[in-house]
Amino acid sequence: MPVKKEQTDAFLNSVSEAAEQISKHVEKGEPIHITSHFDADGLAAAGIVGTALVRLGATFRLRVEKWIDEKIAEEIAADKPPLIIFADLGSGYLDLLNAKIRDHAAIILDHHEPIGEPSKTFTQINPHLHGIDGSRDLSGAGVAYFVAKALDKKNIDLACVAVVGALADLQDKYEKRKLGGVNEKIVEDAVNAGYLQIDTDLLFFGRETRPIHKALACTTSPFIPGISGEEDKSLAFLVSFGITPKREDKWRALRDLSDEEKKKLFSGLSDYLLSKGFPTHVPFSLIGNIYTLTKEEPWTPLRDAREFAVLLNAAGRMDKQGLGVAICMGDRGTALEQANKVLEEYRRAITKYLGWLNEKPGRIEEMNNIYVVRGENFINENIIGTVSSILSTSLPNPEKPVIAFSVVPGEEVVKISARTLDTLTSRGLNLGEIMRLAAEKYSGRGGGHDIAAGAQVPFTNLDSFITSVDQLVKKQLEATQRGS
């Protein structure tokens, strides 16, 4: 559903309120504490807020968290900060924040569905409050960007970081993998300021930086069995279609291929994926809008916004969040060098996990209404969300959401990540609500978007939780069907 002008105007009015509040604290010389989410969108949001505050000459402290629990809320309150900014989280923890920090001034810059009402001392900036879909039309980094722009128009150069955050949160849901909704305004800002260029092409990872066969082998969305993670087989695949990977002893990148070669490659990949039992829509996820950051150096992973997003995701998921924030704030030296190494580790880990899941039947279980991906103790809890996102577009039955879990080391808790496709959310499925209801029933906490959500529950309640999710998915879809 298109975003209406009055919805956007109402959202931007709330943004101005937050910017005004931040400015007052900065003018008083008061320190500001930022708490952001650890995923790529959260790191992008933190980088945007941090850069805007640096430019104002503000004093601030930044912490990055996977979630907010009682201990974290108490630690934040104990610091007695004059102003707290939550970036890409907060709306799903209003009850906890009300209980622990209700006496503190706080600004929540989030795009997850709010649960409950905020304290009177909180200012909540969230697209959902204005009827705007936070899972498709605006990310956490996007909310942060509009506040930064309201603080100073010069911050328009941060629009590219917000584009990266939106792509990291897989908000390219519009035709040809395009960013839409309020995100379009951010894209327009970046393009008009000369920071962004948009084209349509094959969406291989490393299209700017890697030889074609390596870019194909690094592509995991979708995960291509026998090709993803297999450079030799990728090279043989290209040659089998008459595509020359080298010219004059120099490896060719995707951008070096002719249109005819790209058509031939796409056709071959489509036939291959369909022969492996993939749904007919999957091959088309390999084509879409390319967002090129024109001010970034060619042949670096920051040039392509999707590669930038994966680099941030790697930093967040591999416990190197500081590197991600530093890069979003402009560090192109040591931080970028270290992040590139982390990115390679991250990609190897994903390939290893996907290979492990496919090794034995039962690790991916098809239930009546959902797929259950059993990461157990093998898949790192920080990467289970990435794995579930990849599998949500790759499993045979797109009519079933993916529920993936990993055991949190040293704790009697499992982390659950849930993903589905637009075809189901358009029929009324809301994974955020399902995760919340099932988790609360079994002594946990859950929430998120309709299309992507998560939860934490005690390990002893895992089987009951999964059964409950399976039943709730069926119940929601049946209720919508009856209503129509």
Coordinates of C-alpha atoms in Angstrom, one line a residue:
M1 CA 0.0 0.0 0.0
P2 CA 1.5 3.4 -1.0
V3 CA 2.5 5.8 1.8
K4 CA 0.2 8.8 1.8
K5 CA 1.6 12.4 1.9
E6 CA -0.2 13.1 5.2
Q7 CA 1.4 10.1 6.8
T8 CA 4.8 11.2 5.7
D9 CA 4.2 14.7 6.9
A10 CA 3.0 13.5 10.3
F11 CA 6.1 11.4 10.7
L12 CA 8.4 14.2 9.7
N13 CA 6.7 16.5 12.3
S14 CA 7.5 14.0 15.0
V15 CA 11.1 13.9 13.7
S16 CA 11.3 17.7 14.2
E17 CA 10.3 17.3 17.8
A18 CA 13.1 14.8 18.4
A19 CA 15.7 17.0 16.7
E20 CA 14.6 20.0 18.8
Q21 CA 15.0 18.0 22.0
I22 CA 18.4 16.8 21.0
S23 CA 19.5 20.3 20.2
K24 CA 18.5 21.6 23.6
H25 CA 20.6 19.0 25.4
V26 CA 23.6 19.7 23.2
E27 CA 23.3 23.5 23.8
K28 CA 23.4 22.8 27.5
G29 CA 26.5 20.8 27.1
E30 CA 24.8 17.7 28.5
P31 CA 26.2 14.2 27.6
I32 CA 24.0 12.0 25.5
H33 CA 23.9 8.2 25.8
I34 CA 23.1 6.1 22.6
T35 CA 22.0 2.5 22.7
S36 CA 21.7 0.8 19.3
H37 CA 20.8 -2.6 18.0
F38 CA 23.7 -4.9 16.9
D39 CA 22.5 -5.7 13.4
A40 CA 23.6 -3.8 10.3
D41 CA 20.6 -1.5 10.4
G42 CA 21.3 -0.7 14.0
L43 CA 25.0 0.0 13.3
A44 CA 24.0 2.3 10.4
A45 CA 21.6 4.1 12.7
A46 CA 24.2 4.5 15.4
G47 CA 26.7 5.8 12.8
I48 CA 24.2 8.4 11.6
V49 CA 23.3 9.6 15.1
G50 CA 27.0 9.6 16.1
T51 CA 28.1 11.6 13.1
A52 CA 25.3 14.1 13.6
L53 CA 26.3 14.6 17.2
V54 CA 30.0 14.9 16.4
R55 CA 29.1 17.7 13.9
L56 CA 27.2 19.5 16.7
G57 CA 30.1 19.2 19.0
A58 CA 28.2 17.1 21.4
T59 CA 29.5 14.7 24.1
F60 CA 28.1 11.2 23.8
R61 CA 28.6 7.6 24.7
L62 CA 27.5 4.7 22.5
R63 CA 26.7 1.1 23.4
V64 CA 25.5 -1.7 21.1
E65 CA 23.2 -4.4 22.3
K66 CA 21.5 -7.6 20.9
W67 CA 18.4 -6.8 22.9
I68 CA 17.3 -5.0 26.1
D69 CA 16.7 -7.0 29.3
E70 CA 16.4 -6.0 32.9
K71 CA 20.1 -6.0 33.5
I72 CA 20.8 -3.7 30.5
A73 CA 18.0 -1.4 31.4
E74 CA 19.3 -1.1 35.0
E75 CA 22.8 -0.4 33.7
I76 CA 21.5 2.4 31.5
A77 CA 19.5 3.9 34.4
A78 CA 22.5 3.7 36.7
D79 CA 24.5 6.0 34.5
K80 CA 21.8 8.7 35.0
P81 CA 22.2 10.2 31.6
P82 CA 20.5 13.5 30.9
L83 CA 19.3 12.1 27.5
I84 CA 19.1 8.5 26.2
I85 CA 18.7 7.8 22.5
F86 CA 17.7 4.3 21.4
A87 CA 18.5 3.6 17.8
D88 CA 16.8 0.7 15.9
L89 CA 15.4 -0.7 19.2
G90 CA 13.2 0.4 22.1
S91 CA 9.6 0.2 20.7
G92 CA 9.4 -3.5 21.5
Y93 CA 10.6 -3.0 25.1
L94 CA 8.4 -0.2 26.3
D95 CA 7.1 -2.1 29.3
L96 CA 10.6 -2.8 30.5
L97 CA 11.9 0.8 29.8
N98 CA 8.8 2.2 31.6
A99 CA 9.7 0.2 34.6
K100 CA 13.4 0.9 34.7
I101 CA 14.1 4.3 33.2
R102 CA 10.8 6.1 33.3
D103 CA 12.3 9.1 35.1
H104 CA 14.9 9.7 32.4
A105 CA 14.4 11.7 29.1
A106 CA 14.6 9.2 26.2
I107 CA 14.2 9.4 22.5
I108 CA 13.3 6.2 20.7
L109 CA 14.2 6.1 17.0
D110 CA 12.8 2.7 15.9
H111 CA 10.8 1.1 13.1
H112 CA 9.7 -2.2 14.9
E113 CA 6.1 -2.5 15.9
P114 CA 5.5 -0.7 19.3
I115 CA 4.3 -2.9 22.1
G116 CA 2.6 -0.9 24.8
E117 CA 2.7 2.9 25.5
P118 CA 5.8 4.9 26.3
S119 CA 6.4 6.9 29.5
K120 CA 5.6 10.6 29.4
T121 CA 9.4 11.3 29.5
F122 CA 9.9 9.3 26.3
T123 CA 9.7 10.7 22.7
Q124 CA 9.0 7.8 20.3
I125 CA 9.7 8.3 16.6
N126 CA 8.3 5.3 14.8
P127 CA 6.7 5.1 11.3
H128 CA 4.1 2.6 12.6
L129 CA 2.6 5.4 14.7
H130 CA 1.7 7.1 11.5
G131 CA 0.4 4.1 9.6
I132 CA 3.7 3.6 7.7
D133 CA 5.1 0.0 7.4
G134 CA 8.4 -0.2 9.3
S135 CA 9.2 -3.5 7.8
R136 CA 9.2 -2.3 4.2
D137 CA 9.0 1.5 3.9
L138 CA 11.5 2.8 6.5
S139 CA 14.3 1.2 8.5
G140 CA 15.9 2.2 11.9
A141 CA 18.7 3.9 10.0
G142 CA 16.1 5.8 7.9
V143 CA 14.4 7.1 11.1
A144 CA 17.9 8.2 12.4
Y145 CA 18.6 9.9 9.1
F146 CA 15.5 12.1 9.1
V147 CA 16.4 13.2 12.6
A148 CA 20.0 14.0 11.6
K149 CA 18.7 15.9 8.5
A150 CA 16.3 17.9 10.8
L151 CA 19.3 18.8 13.0
D152 CA 21.3 20.1 10.1
K153 CA 20.6 19.9 6.3
K154 CA 24.3 19.3 5.8
N155 CA 23.7 15.8 7.1
I156 CA 22.2 14.9 3.7
D157 CA 25.5 13.1 3.0
L158 CA 24.3 10.5 5.5
A159 CA 21.5 9.4 3.2
C160 CA 23.7 6.7 1.7
V161 CA 24.2 5.1 5.2
A162 CA 20.4 5.0 5.6
V163 CA 20.1 3.3 2.2
V164 CA 22.6 0.7 3.4
G165 CA 20.6 0.2 6.6
A166 CA 17.3 -0.3 4.6
L167 CA 19.0 -2.8 2.3
A168 CA 20.5 -4.6 5.3
D169 CA 17.0 -5.0 6.7
L170 CA 15.9 -6.4 3.3
Q171 CA 13.5 -3.6 2.6
D172 CA 14.0 -3.8 -1.1
K173 CA 10.5 -5.4 -1.4
Y174 CA 9.3 -3.4 -4.3
E175 CA 9.5 -4.3 -8.0
K176 CA 13.0 -5.2 -9.2
R177 CA 14.3 -5.3 -5.6
K178 CA 13.7 -1.6 -5.2
L179 CA 13.5 0.5 -2.0
G180 CA 10.1 2.2 -1.8
G181 CA 7.8 4.0 0.6
V182 CA 9.5 6.7 2.7
N183 CA 12.8 5.1 1.8
E184 CA 12.3 6.6 -1.6
K185 CA 12.8 10.1 -0.1
I186 CA 16.1 9.0 1.3
V187 CA 17.2 7.6 -2.1
E188 CA 16.2 10.8 -3.8
D189 CA 18.3 12.9 -1.3
A190 CA 21.3 10.7 -2.0
V191 CA 20.9 10.7 -5.8
N192 CA 20.2 14.5 -5.9
A193 CA 23.3 15.2 -3.8
G194 CA 25.4 13.1 -6.1
Y195 CA 26.2 10.3 -3.6
L196 CA 24.2 7.5 -5.2
Q197 CA 23.6 6.0 -8.6
I198 CA 20.9 3.4 -9.4
D199 CA 21.1 0.7 -12.2
T200 CA 19.5 -2.7 -12.8
D201 CA 21.7 -5.8 -12.9
L202 CA 22.4 -9.2 -11.5
L203 CA 22.7 -9.1 -7.7
F204 CA 25.9 -11.1 -7.2
F205 CA 27.9 -10.5 -4.1
G206 CA 31.1 -8.8 -5.1
R207 CA 29.9 -7.5 -8.5
E208 CA 32.3 -4.5 -8.0
T209 CA 35.2 -6.3 -6.3
R210 CA 35.5 -9.9 -7.3
P211 CA 36.2 -12.1 -10.4
I212 CA 32.8 -13.4 -11.8
H213 CA 33.3 -17.0 -10.5
K214 CA 34.1 -15.8 -7.0
A215 CA 31.2 -13.4 -7.0
L216 CA 28.9 -16.2 -8.0
A217 CA 30.4 -18.5 -5.4
C218 CA 29.9 -15.8 -2.7
T219 CA 26.2 -15.4 -3.6
T220 CA 24.1 -16.9 -0.8
S221 CA 20.7 -15.2 -1.3
P222 CA 19.5 -17.5 -2.7
F223 CA 21.9 -20.3 -1.6
I224 CA 22.7 -22.2 -4.8
P225 CA 23.6 -25.8 -4.0
G226 CA 26.8 -26.9 -5.7
I227 CA 27.8 -23.3 -6.5
S228 CA 27.5 -21.1 -3.4
G229 CA 30.8 -21.5 -1.6
E230 CA 32.3 -23.6 -4.5
E231 CA 34.7 -21.4 -6.6
D232 CA 35.9 -24.3 -8.8
K233 CA 32.3 -25.4 -9.6
S234 CA 31.3 -21.8 -10.2
L235 CA 34.1 -21.4 -12.7
A236 CA 33.1 -24.6 -14.5
F237 CA 29.5 -23.4 -14.5
L238 CA 30.4 -20.1 -16.2
V239 CA 32.6 -21.9 -18.8
S240 CA 29.8 -24.3 -19.6
F241 CA 27.7 -21.4 -20.8
G242 CA 30.5 -20.0 -22.9
I243 CA 31.3 -17.1 -20.6
T244 CA 35.0 -16.3 -20.6
P245 CA 36.1 -15.5 -17.0
K246 CA 39.4 -14.0 -18.1
R247 CA 40.4 -11.6 -20.8
E248 CA 44.1 -11.0 -21.6
D249 CA 45.1 -12.8 -18.4
K250 CA 42.9 -10.5 -16.3
W251 CA 39.9 -11.8 -14.3
R252 CA 36.6 -10.2 -15.3
A253 CA 34.1 -8.8 -12.8
L254 CA 30.4 -9.0 -13.3
R255 CA 30.4 -5.4 -14.5
D256 CA 32.7 -6.4 -17.4
L257 CA 30.1 -8.8 -18.9
S258 CA 28.1 -7.8 -21.9
D259 CA 24.3 -7.7 -21.7
E260 CA 24.2 -10.8 -23.9
E261 CA 26.5 -12.7 -21.5
K262 CA 24.4 -11.6 -18.5
K263 CA 21.2 -12.8 -20.1
K264 CA 22.9 -16.2 -20.9
L265 CA 24.1 -16.5 -17.3
F266 CA 20.7 -15.6 -15.8
S267 CA 19.0 -18.2 -18.1
G268 CA 21.5 -20.9 -17.1
L269 CA 21.1 -20.1 -13.4
S270 CA 17.3 -20.1 -13.7
D271 CA 17.3 -23.6 -15.3
Y272 CA 19.8 -24.8 -12.7
L273 CA 17.7 -23.6 -9.7
L274 CA 14.5 -25.0 -11.1
S275 CA 16.2 -28.3 -11.7
K276 CA 17.1 -28.3 -8.0
G277 CA 13.4 -27.9 -7.0
F278 CA 13.4 -24.2 -6.2
P279 CA 10.1 -22.3 -6.6
T280 CA 9.8 -20.3 -9.9
H281 CA 10.1 -16.9 -8.2
V282 CA 13.6 -17.6 -6.8
P283 CA 15.7 -17.0 -9.9
F284 CA 14.2 -13.5 -10.2
S285 CA 15.6 -12.6 -6.8
L286 CA 19.0 -12.5 -8.6
I287 CA 18.0 -9.4 -10.6
G288 CA 17.2 -6.0 -9.2
N289 CA 18.2 -2.4 -8.5
I290 CA 21.9 -1.8 -7.9
Y291 CA 22.7 1.1 -5.5
T292 CA 26.2 2.4 -6.1
L293 CA 27.8 4.8 -3.6
T294 CA 29.6 7.1 -6.0
K295 CA 31.9 8.7 -3.5
E296 CA 33.3 5.3 -2.3
E297 CA 36.4 3.9 -3.9
P298 CA 35.8 1.4 -6.8
W299 CA 36.9 -2.2 -6.0
T300 CA 36.0 -1.8 -2.3
P301 CA 33.0 -3.5 -0.6
L302 CA 31.6 0.0 0.3
R303 CA 31.0 0.9 -3.4
D304 CA 27.9 -1.4 -3.7
A305 CA 25.3 -0.6 -1.0
R306 CA 24.3 -4.3 -0.6
E307 CA 27.9 -5.3 -0.1
F308 CA 28.3 -2.4 2.4
A309 CA 25.2 -3.9 4.2
V310 CA 26.8 -7.3 4.3
L311 CA 30.0 -5.9 5.7
L312 CA 28.0 -4.2 8.5
N313 CA 26.1 -7.4 9.1
A314 CA 29.4 -9.3 9.4
A315 CA 30.7 -6.7 11.9
G316 CA 27.6 -7.0 14.0
R317 CA 27.2 -10.7 13.9
M318 CA 30.9 -11.5 14.5
D319 CA 31.0 -9.3 17.7
K320 CA 32.9 -6.5 16.0
Q321 CA 30.2 -3.9 16.2
G322 CA 32.6 -1.0 16.9
L323 CA 34.2 -1.5 13.4
G324 CA 30.8 -1.2 11.8
V325 CA 29.9 2.0 13.6
A326 CA 33.4 3.5 12.8
I327 CA 32.9 2.7 9.1
C328 CA 29.5 4.3 9.1
M329 CA 31.1 7.4 10.7
G330 CA 33.6 7.7 7.9
D331 CA 36.7 5.6 9.0
R332 CA 38.2 4.2 5.8
G333 CA 41.6 3.2 7.3
T334 CA 42.2 0.5 9.9
A335 CA 38.5 -0.1 10.6
L336 CA 37.8 -0.9 7.0
E337 CA 40.9 -3.2 6.7
Q338 CA 39.9 -5.1 9.8
A339 CA 36.2 -5.3 8.7
N340 CA 37.2 -6.9 5.4
K341 CA 38.9 -9.7 7.3
V342 CA 35.8 -10.1 9.5
L343 CA 33.6 -10.2 6.3
E344 CA 35.6 -13.2 5.0
E345 CA 35.2 -15.1 8.3
Y346 CA 31.5 -14.3 8.2
R347 CA 30.9 -15.6 4.7
R348 CA 32.9 -18.8 5.4
A349 CA 30.7 -19.3 8.5
I350 CA 27.4 -18.9 6.6
T351 CA 28.6 -21.4 3.9
K352 CA 29.6 -23.8 6.6
Y353 CA 26.3 -23.5 8.4
L354 CA 24.2 -23.9 5.3
G355 CA 26.2 -26.9 4.2
W356 CA 25.8 -28.5 7.7
L357 CA 22.0 -28.0 7.6
N358 CA 21.8 -29.8 4.2
E359 CA 24.1 -32.7 5.3
K360 CA 21.5 -34.6 7.4
P361 CA 17.7 -34.9 7.1
G362 CA 15.9 -33.5 10.1
R363 CA 18.0 -30.4 10.6
I364 CA 15.5 -28.6 8.5
E365 CA 12.1 -30.1 9.5
E366 CA 8.9 -29.4 7.6
M367 CA 5.9 -29.2 10.0
N368 CA 2.2 -28.6 9.1
N369 CA 2.5 -24.8 8.8
I370 CA 6.2 -23.9 9.2
Y371 CA 9.7 -25.0 8.5
V372 CA 11.9 -25.5 11.6
V373 CA 15.6 -25.0 11.2
R374 CA 17.5 -26.7 14.1
G375 CA 20.7 -24.8 14.5
E376 CA 21.2 -26.4 17.9
N377 CA 24.6 -25.7 19.4
F378 CA 26.3 -25.7 16.0
I379 CA 25.0 -22.4 14.4
N380 CA 26.2 -19.3 16.1
E381 CA 23.2 -17.5 17.7
N382 CA 24.3 -14.2 16.2
I383 CA 24.1 -15.6 12.7
I384 CA 20.9 -17.6 12.9
G385 CA 18.9 -14.6 11.6
T386 CA 21.1 -14.5 8.4
V387 CA 20.6 -18.2 7.9
S388 CA 16.8 -18.0 8.3
S389 CA 16.7 -15.0 5.9
I390 CA 18.6 -17.0 3.2
L391 CA 16.4 -20.1 3.7
S392 CA 13.1 -18.2 3.6
T393 CA 13.7 -17.6 -0.1
S394 CA 15.2 -21.1 -0.8
L395 CA 13.0 -23.8 0.7
P396 CA 10.5 -25.7 -1.6
N397 CA 7.3 -24.5 0.0
P398 CA 7.1 -20.6 0.0
E399 CA 3.7 -20.9 1.8
K400 CA 5.5 -21.8 5.1
P401 CA 7.5 -19.4 7.3
V402 CA 10.9 -20.4 8.5
I403 CA 11.5 -20.6 12.3
A404 CA 15.2 -21.1 13.0
F405 CA 16.9 -21.5 16.4
S406 CA 20.3 -21.7 18.1
V407 CA 21.2 -22.3 21.7
V408 CA 22.8 -19.4 23.5
P409 CA 26.1 -20.6 24.9
G410 CA 26.3 -20.6 28.7
E411 CA 22.6 -20.0 29.1
E412 CA 19.5 -22.1 29.2
V413 CA 18.0 -20.0 26.5
V414 CA 17.5 -20.4 22.7
K415 CA 17.4 -17.6 20.2
I416 CA 14.8 -17.9 17.6
S417 CA 14.6 -16.1 14.2
A418 CA 11.5 -16.1 12.1
R419 CA 11.2 -15.1 8.4
T420 CA 8.5 -15.3 5.7
L421 CA 7.7 -13.8 2.3
D422 CA 5.4 -11.0 1.2
T423 CA 2.9 -13.6 -0.2
L424 CA 2.0 -14.6 3.4
T425 CA 2.1 -11.2 5.1
S426 CA -0.3 -9.9 2.3
R427 CA -2.7 -12.7 3.5
G428 CA -2.5 -11.4 7.1
L429 CA 0.4 -13.3 8.6
N430 CA 2.2 -11.3 11.3
L431 CA 5.3 -13.1 12.6
G432 CA 6.1 -10.3 15.1
E433 CA 2.7 -10.9 16.8
I434 CA 3.2 -14.7 16.7
M435 CA 6.7 -14.5 18.2
R436 CA 5.4 -12.2 21.0
L437 CA 2.4 -14.4 21.8
A438 CA 4.2 -17.7 21.8
A439 CA 7.2 -16.4 23.7
E440 CA 5.1 -14.7 26.4
K441 CA 3.2 -18.0 26.8
Y442 CA 6.5 -19.9 27.5
S443 CA 8.4 -17.4 29.8
G444 CA 10.2 -15.6 27.0
R445 CA 10.1 -12.4 25.0
G446 CA 9.5 -11.9 21.3
G447 CA 8.4 -9.5 18.6
G448 CA 9.5 -7.7 15.5
H449 CA 8.0 -7.1 12.0
D450 CA 5.2 -9.1 10.3
I451 CA 7.8 -10.4 7.8
A452 CA 10.8 -10.9 10.1
A453 CA 10.8 -11.4 13.9
G454 CA 12.6 -13.0 16.7
A455 CA 12.3 -14.4 20.2
Q456 CA 14.2 -15.8 23.2
V457 CA 12.7 -18.6 25.3
P458 CA 14.0 -21.0 27.9
F459 CA 15.5 -24.2 26.3
T460 CA 13.1 -26.4 28.3
N461 CA 10.1 -24.7 26.6
L462 CA 11.5 -24.9 23.0
D463 CA 9.3 -27.7 21.8
S464 CA 6.2 -26.3 23.2
F465 CA 7.0 -22.9 21.8
I466 CA 7.5 -24.3 18.3
T467 CA 4.2 -26.2 18.5
S468 CA 2.5 -23.0 19.5
V469 CA 4.0 -21.1 16.6
D470 CA 2.9 -23.8 14.2
Q471 CA -0.7 -23.5 15.5
L472 CA -0.7 -19.7 15.5
V473 CA 0.5 -19.5 11.9
K474 CA -2.4 -21.7 10.9
K475 CA -4.9 -19.8 13.0
Q476 CA -3.8 -16.4 11.6
L477 CA -4.0 -17.5 8.0
E478 CA -7.4 -19.2 8.5
A479 CA -8.8 -16.2 10.2
T480 CA -7.8 -14.0 7.3
Q481 CA -9.2 -16.4 4.8
R482 CA -12.6 -16.4 6.7
G483 CA -12.6 -12.6 6.8
S484 CA -12.1 -12.4 3.0

